[in-house]
Short mmCIF file of N, CA and C in Angstrom, two decimals:
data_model
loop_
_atom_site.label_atom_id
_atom_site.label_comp_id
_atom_site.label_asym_id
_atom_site.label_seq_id
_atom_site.Cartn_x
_atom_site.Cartn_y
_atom_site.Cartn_z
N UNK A 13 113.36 68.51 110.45
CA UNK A 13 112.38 69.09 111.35
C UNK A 13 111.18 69.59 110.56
N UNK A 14 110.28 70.09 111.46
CA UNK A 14 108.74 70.14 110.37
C UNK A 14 108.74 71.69 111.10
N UNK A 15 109.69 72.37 110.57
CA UNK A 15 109.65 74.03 110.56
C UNK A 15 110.02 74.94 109.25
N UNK A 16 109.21 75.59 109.16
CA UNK A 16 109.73 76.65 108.05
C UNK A 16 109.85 77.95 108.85
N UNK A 17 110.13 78.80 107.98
CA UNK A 17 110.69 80.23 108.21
C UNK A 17 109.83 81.28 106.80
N UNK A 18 109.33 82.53 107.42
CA UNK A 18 108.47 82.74 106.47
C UNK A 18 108.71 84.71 106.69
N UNK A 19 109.34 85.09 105.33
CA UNK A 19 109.95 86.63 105.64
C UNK A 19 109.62 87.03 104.65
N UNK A 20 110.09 88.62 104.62
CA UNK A 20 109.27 89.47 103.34
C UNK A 20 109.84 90.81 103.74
N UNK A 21 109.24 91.97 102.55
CA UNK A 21 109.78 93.25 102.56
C UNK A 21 108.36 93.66 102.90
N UNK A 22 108.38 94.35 103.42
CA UNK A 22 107.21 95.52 103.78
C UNK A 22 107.22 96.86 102.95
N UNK A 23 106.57 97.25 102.10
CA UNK A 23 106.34 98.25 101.49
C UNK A 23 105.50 99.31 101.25
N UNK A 24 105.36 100.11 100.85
CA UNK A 24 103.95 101.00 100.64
C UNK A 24 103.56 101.46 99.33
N UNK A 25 102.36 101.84 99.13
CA UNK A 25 101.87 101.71 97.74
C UNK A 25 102.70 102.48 96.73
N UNK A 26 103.81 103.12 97.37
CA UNK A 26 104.81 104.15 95.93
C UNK A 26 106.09 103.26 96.43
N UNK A 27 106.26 101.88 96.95
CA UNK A 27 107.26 101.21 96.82
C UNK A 27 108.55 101.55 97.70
N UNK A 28 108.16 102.28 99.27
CA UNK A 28 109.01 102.70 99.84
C UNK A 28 108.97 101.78 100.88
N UNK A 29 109.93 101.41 101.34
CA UNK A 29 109.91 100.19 102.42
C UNK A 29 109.19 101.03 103.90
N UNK A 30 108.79 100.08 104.59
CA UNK A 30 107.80 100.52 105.83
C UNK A 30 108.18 99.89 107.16
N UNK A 31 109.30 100.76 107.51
CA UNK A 31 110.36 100.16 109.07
C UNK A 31 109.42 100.23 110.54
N UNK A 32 109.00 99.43 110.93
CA UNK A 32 108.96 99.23 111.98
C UNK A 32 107.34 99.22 112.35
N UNK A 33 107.17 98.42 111.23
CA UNK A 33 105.78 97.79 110.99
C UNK A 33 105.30 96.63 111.80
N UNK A 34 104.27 95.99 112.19
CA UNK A 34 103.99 95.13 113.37
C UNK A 34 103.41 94.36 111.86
N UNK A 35 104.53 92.63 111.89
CA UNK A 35 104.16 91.80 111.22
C UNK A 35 103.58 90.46 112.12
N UNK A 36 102.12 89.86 111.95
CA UNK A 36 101.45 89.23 112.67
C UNK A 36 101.34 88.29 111.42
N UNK A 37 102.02 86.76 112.23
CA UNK A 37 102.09 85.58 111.31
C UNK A 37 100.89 84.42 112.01
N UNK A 38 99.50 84.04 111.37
CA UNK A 38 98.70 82.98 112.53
C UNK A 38 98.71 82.26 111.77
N UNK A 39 98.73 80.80 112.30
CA UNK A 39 99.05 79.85 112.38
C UNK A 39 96.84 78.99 111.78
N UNK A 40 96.36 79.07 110.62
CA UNK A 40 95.13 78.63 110.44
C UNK A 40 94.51 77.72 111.20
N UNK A 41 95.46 76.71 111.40
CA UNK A 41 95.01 75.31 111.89
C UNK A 41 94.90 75.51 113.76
N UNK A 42 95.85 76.25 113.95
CA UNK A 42 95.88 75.84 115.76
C UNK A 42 95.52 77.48 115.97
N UNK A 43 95.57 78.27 115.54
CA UNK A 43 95.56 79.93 116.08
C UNK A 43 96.58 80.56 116.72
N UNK A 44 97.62 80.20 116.56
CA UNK A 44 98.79 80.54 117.05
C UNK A 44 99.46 81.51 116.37
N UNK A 45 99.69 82.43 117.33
CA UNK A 45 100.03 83.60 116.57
C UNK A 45 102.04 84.18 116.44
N UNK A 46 102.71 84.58 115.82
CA UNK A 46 103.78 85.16 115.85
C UNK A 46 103.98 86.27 115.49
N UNK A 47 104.77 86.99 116.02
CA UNK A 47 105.14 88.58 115.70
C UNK A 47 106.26 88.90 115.79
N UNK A 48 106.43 89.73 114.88
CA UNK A 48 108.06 90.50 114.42
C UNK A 48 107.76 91.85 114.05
N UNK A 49 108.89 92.88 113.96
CA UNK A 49 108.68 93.96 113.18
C UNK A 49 110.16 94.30 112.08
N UNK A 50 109.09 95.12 111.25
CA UNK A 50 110.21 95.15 110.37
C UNK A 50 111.25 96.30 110.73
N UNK A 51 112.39 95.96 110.11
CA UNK A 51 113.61 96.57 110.06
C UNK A 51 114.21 97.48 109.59
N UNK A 52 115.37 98.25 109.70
CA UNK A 52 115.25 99.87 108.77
C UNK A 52 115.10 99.44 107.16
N UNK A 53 115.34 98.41 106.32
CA UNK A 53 115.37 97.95 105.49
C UNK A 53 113.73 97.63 105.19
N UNK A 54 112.49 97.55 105.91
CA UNK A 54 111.65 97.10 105.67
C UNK A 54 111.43 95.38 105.91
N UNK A 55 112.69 95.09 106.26
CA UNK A 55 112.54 93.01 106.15
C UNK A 55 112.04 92.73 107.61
N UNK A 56 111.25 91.70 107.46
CA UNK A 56 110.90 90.61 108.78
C UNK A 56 111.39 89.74 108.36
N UNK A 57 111.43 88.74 109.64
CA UNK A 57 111.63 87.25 109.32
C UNK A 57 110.70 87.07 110.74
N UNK A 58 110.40 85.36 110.68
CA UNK A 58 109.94 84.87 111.33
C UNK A 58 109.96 83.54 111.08
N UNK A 59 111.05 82.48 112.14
CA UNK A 59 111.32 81.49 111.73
C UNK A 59 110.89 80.36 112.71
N UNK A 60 111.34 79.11 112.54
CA UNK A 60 110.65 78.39 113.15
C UNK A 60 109.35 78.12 113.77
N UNK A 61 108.47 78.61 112.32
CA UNK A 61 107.35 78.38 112.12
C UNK A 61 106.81 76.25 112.13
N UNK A 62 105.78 76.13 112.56
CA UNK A 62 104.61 74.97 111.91
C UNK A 62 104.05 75.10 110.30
N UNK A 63 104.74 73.72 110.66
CA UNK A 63 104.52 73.81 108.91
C UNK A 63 102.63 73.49 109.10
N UNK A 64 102.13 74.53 107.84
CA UNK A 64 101.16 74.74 107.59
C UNK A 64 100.19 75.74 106.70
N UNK A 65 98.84 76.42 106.79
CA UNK A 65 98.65 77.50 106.13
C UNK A 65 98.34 78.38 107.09
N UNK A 66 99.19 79.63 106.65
CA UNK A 66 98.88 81.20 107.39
C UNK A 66 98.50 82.09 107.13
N UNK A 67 97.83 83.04 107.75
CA UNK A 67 97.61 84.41 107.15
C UNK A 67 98.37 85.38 108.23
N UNK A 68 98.86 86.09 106.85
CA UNK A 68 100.14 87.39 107.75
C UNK A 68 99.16 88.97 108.03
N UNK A 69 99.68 89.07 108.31
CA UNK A 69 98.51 91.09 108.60
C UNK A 69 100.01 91.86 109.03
N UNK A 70 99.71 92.55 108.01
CA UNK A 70 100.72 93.80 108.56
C UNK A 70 100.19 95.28 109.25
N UNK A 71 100.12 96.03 109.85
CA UNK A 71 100.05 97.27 110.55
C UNK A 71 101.20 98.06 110.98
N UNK A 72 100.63 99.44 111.01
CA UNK A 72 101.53 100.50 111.26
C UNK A 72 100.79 101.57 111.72
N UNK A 73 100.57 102.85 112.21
CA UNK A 73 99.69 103.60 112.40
C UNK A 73 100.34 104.29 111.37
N UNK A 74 98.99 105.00 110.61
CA UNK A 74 99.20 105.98 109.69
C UNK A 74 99.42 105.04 108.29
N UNK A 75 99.02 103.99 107.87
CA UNK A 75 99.19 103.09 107.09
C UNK A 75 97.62 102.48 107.03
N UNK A 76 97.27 101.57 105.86
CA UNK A 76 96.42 100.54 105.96
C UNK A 76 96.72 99.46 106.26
N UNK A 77 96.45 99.10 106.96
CA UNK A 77 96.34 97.59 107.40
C UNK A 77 96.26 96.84 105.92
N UNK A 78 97.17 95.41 105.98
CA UNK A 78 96.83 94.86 104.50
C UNK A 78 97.33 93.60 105.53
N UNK A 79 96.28 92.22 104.67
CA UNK A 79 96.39 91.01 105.29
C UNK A 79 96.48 90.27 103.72
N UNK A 80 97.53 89.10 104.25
CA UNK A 80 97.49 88.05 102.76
C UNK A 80 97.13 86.99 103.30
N UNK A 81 96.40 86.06 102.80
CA UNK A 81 95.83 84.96 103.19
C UNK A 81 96.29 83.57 102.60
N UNK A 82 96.34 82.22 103.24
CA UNK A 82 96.52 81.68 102.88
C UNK A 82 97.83 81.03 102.26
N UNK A 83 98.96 81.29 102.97
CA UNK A 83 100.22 81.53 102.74
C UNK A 83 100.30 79.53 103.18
N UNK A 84 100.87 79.39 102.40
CA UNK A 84 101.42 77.53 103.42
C UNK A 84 102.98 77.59 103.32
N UNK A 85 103.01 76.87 104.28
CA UNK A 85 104.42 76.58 104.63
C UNK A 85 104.64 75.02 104.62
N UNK A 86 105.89 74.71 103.83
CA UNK A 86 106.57 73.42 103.63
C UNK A 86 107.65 72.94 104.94
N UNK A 87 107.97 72.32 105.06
CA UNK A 87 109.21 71.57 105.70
C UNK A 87 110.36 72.08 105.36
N UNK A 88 110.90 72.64 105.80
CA UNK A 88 112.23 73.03 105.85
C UNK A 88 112.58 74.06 104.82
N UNK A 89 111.38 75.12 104.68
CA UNK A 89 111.35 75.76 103.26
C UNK A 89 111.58 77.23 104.29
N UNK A 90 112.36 78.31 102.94
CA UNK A 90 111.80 79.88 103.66
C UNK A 90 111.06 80.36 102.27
N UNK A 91 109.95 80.85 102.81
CA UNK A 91 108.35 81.29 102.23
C UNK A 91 108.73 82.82 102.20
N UNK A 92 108.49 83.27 101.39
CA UNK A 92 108.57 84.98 101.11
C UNK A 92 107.21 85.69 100.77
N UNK A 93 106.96 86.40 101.66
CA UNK A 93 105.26 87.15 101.33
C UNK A 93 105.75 88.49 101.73
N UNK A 94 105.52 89.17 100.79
CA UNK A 94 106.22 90.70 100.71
C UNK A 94 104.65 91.32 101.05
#
């Protein structure tokens, strides 16, 4: 299948994980967007993604907003962007 899966830890700048954070996965090519939040652990997942290139944005209130760009996704791969 032409899906990947694309997860990560959520953290904050002294390295403490950040639960229940709004992780926003778009999709470059079509604008399609996905969302998850993270877990008491800090982890998302978000799977059965289009394979392609993404940019993730994380938010929380009381946090900065931080976006990574340019993330691609393979075929049948899981992609880790912390």
């Amino acid at each position: 299948t032409n899906k990947a899966t694309l997860s990560g830890t959520v953290t904050d700048t002294q390295g403490a994980v950040v639960t229940d954070a709004t992780v926003k996965v778009t999709n470059l090519a079509t604008g399609a967007v996905r969302e998850a939040k993270t877990n008491a652990e800090g982890f998302y997942e978000v799977p059965l993604l289009d394979i392609g290139n993404y940019t993730v944005t994380v938010s929380k209130t009381g946090f900065q907003t931080v976006k990574r760009e340019n993330i691609v996704l393979q075929t049948a791969t899981e992609t880790t962007a912390d």
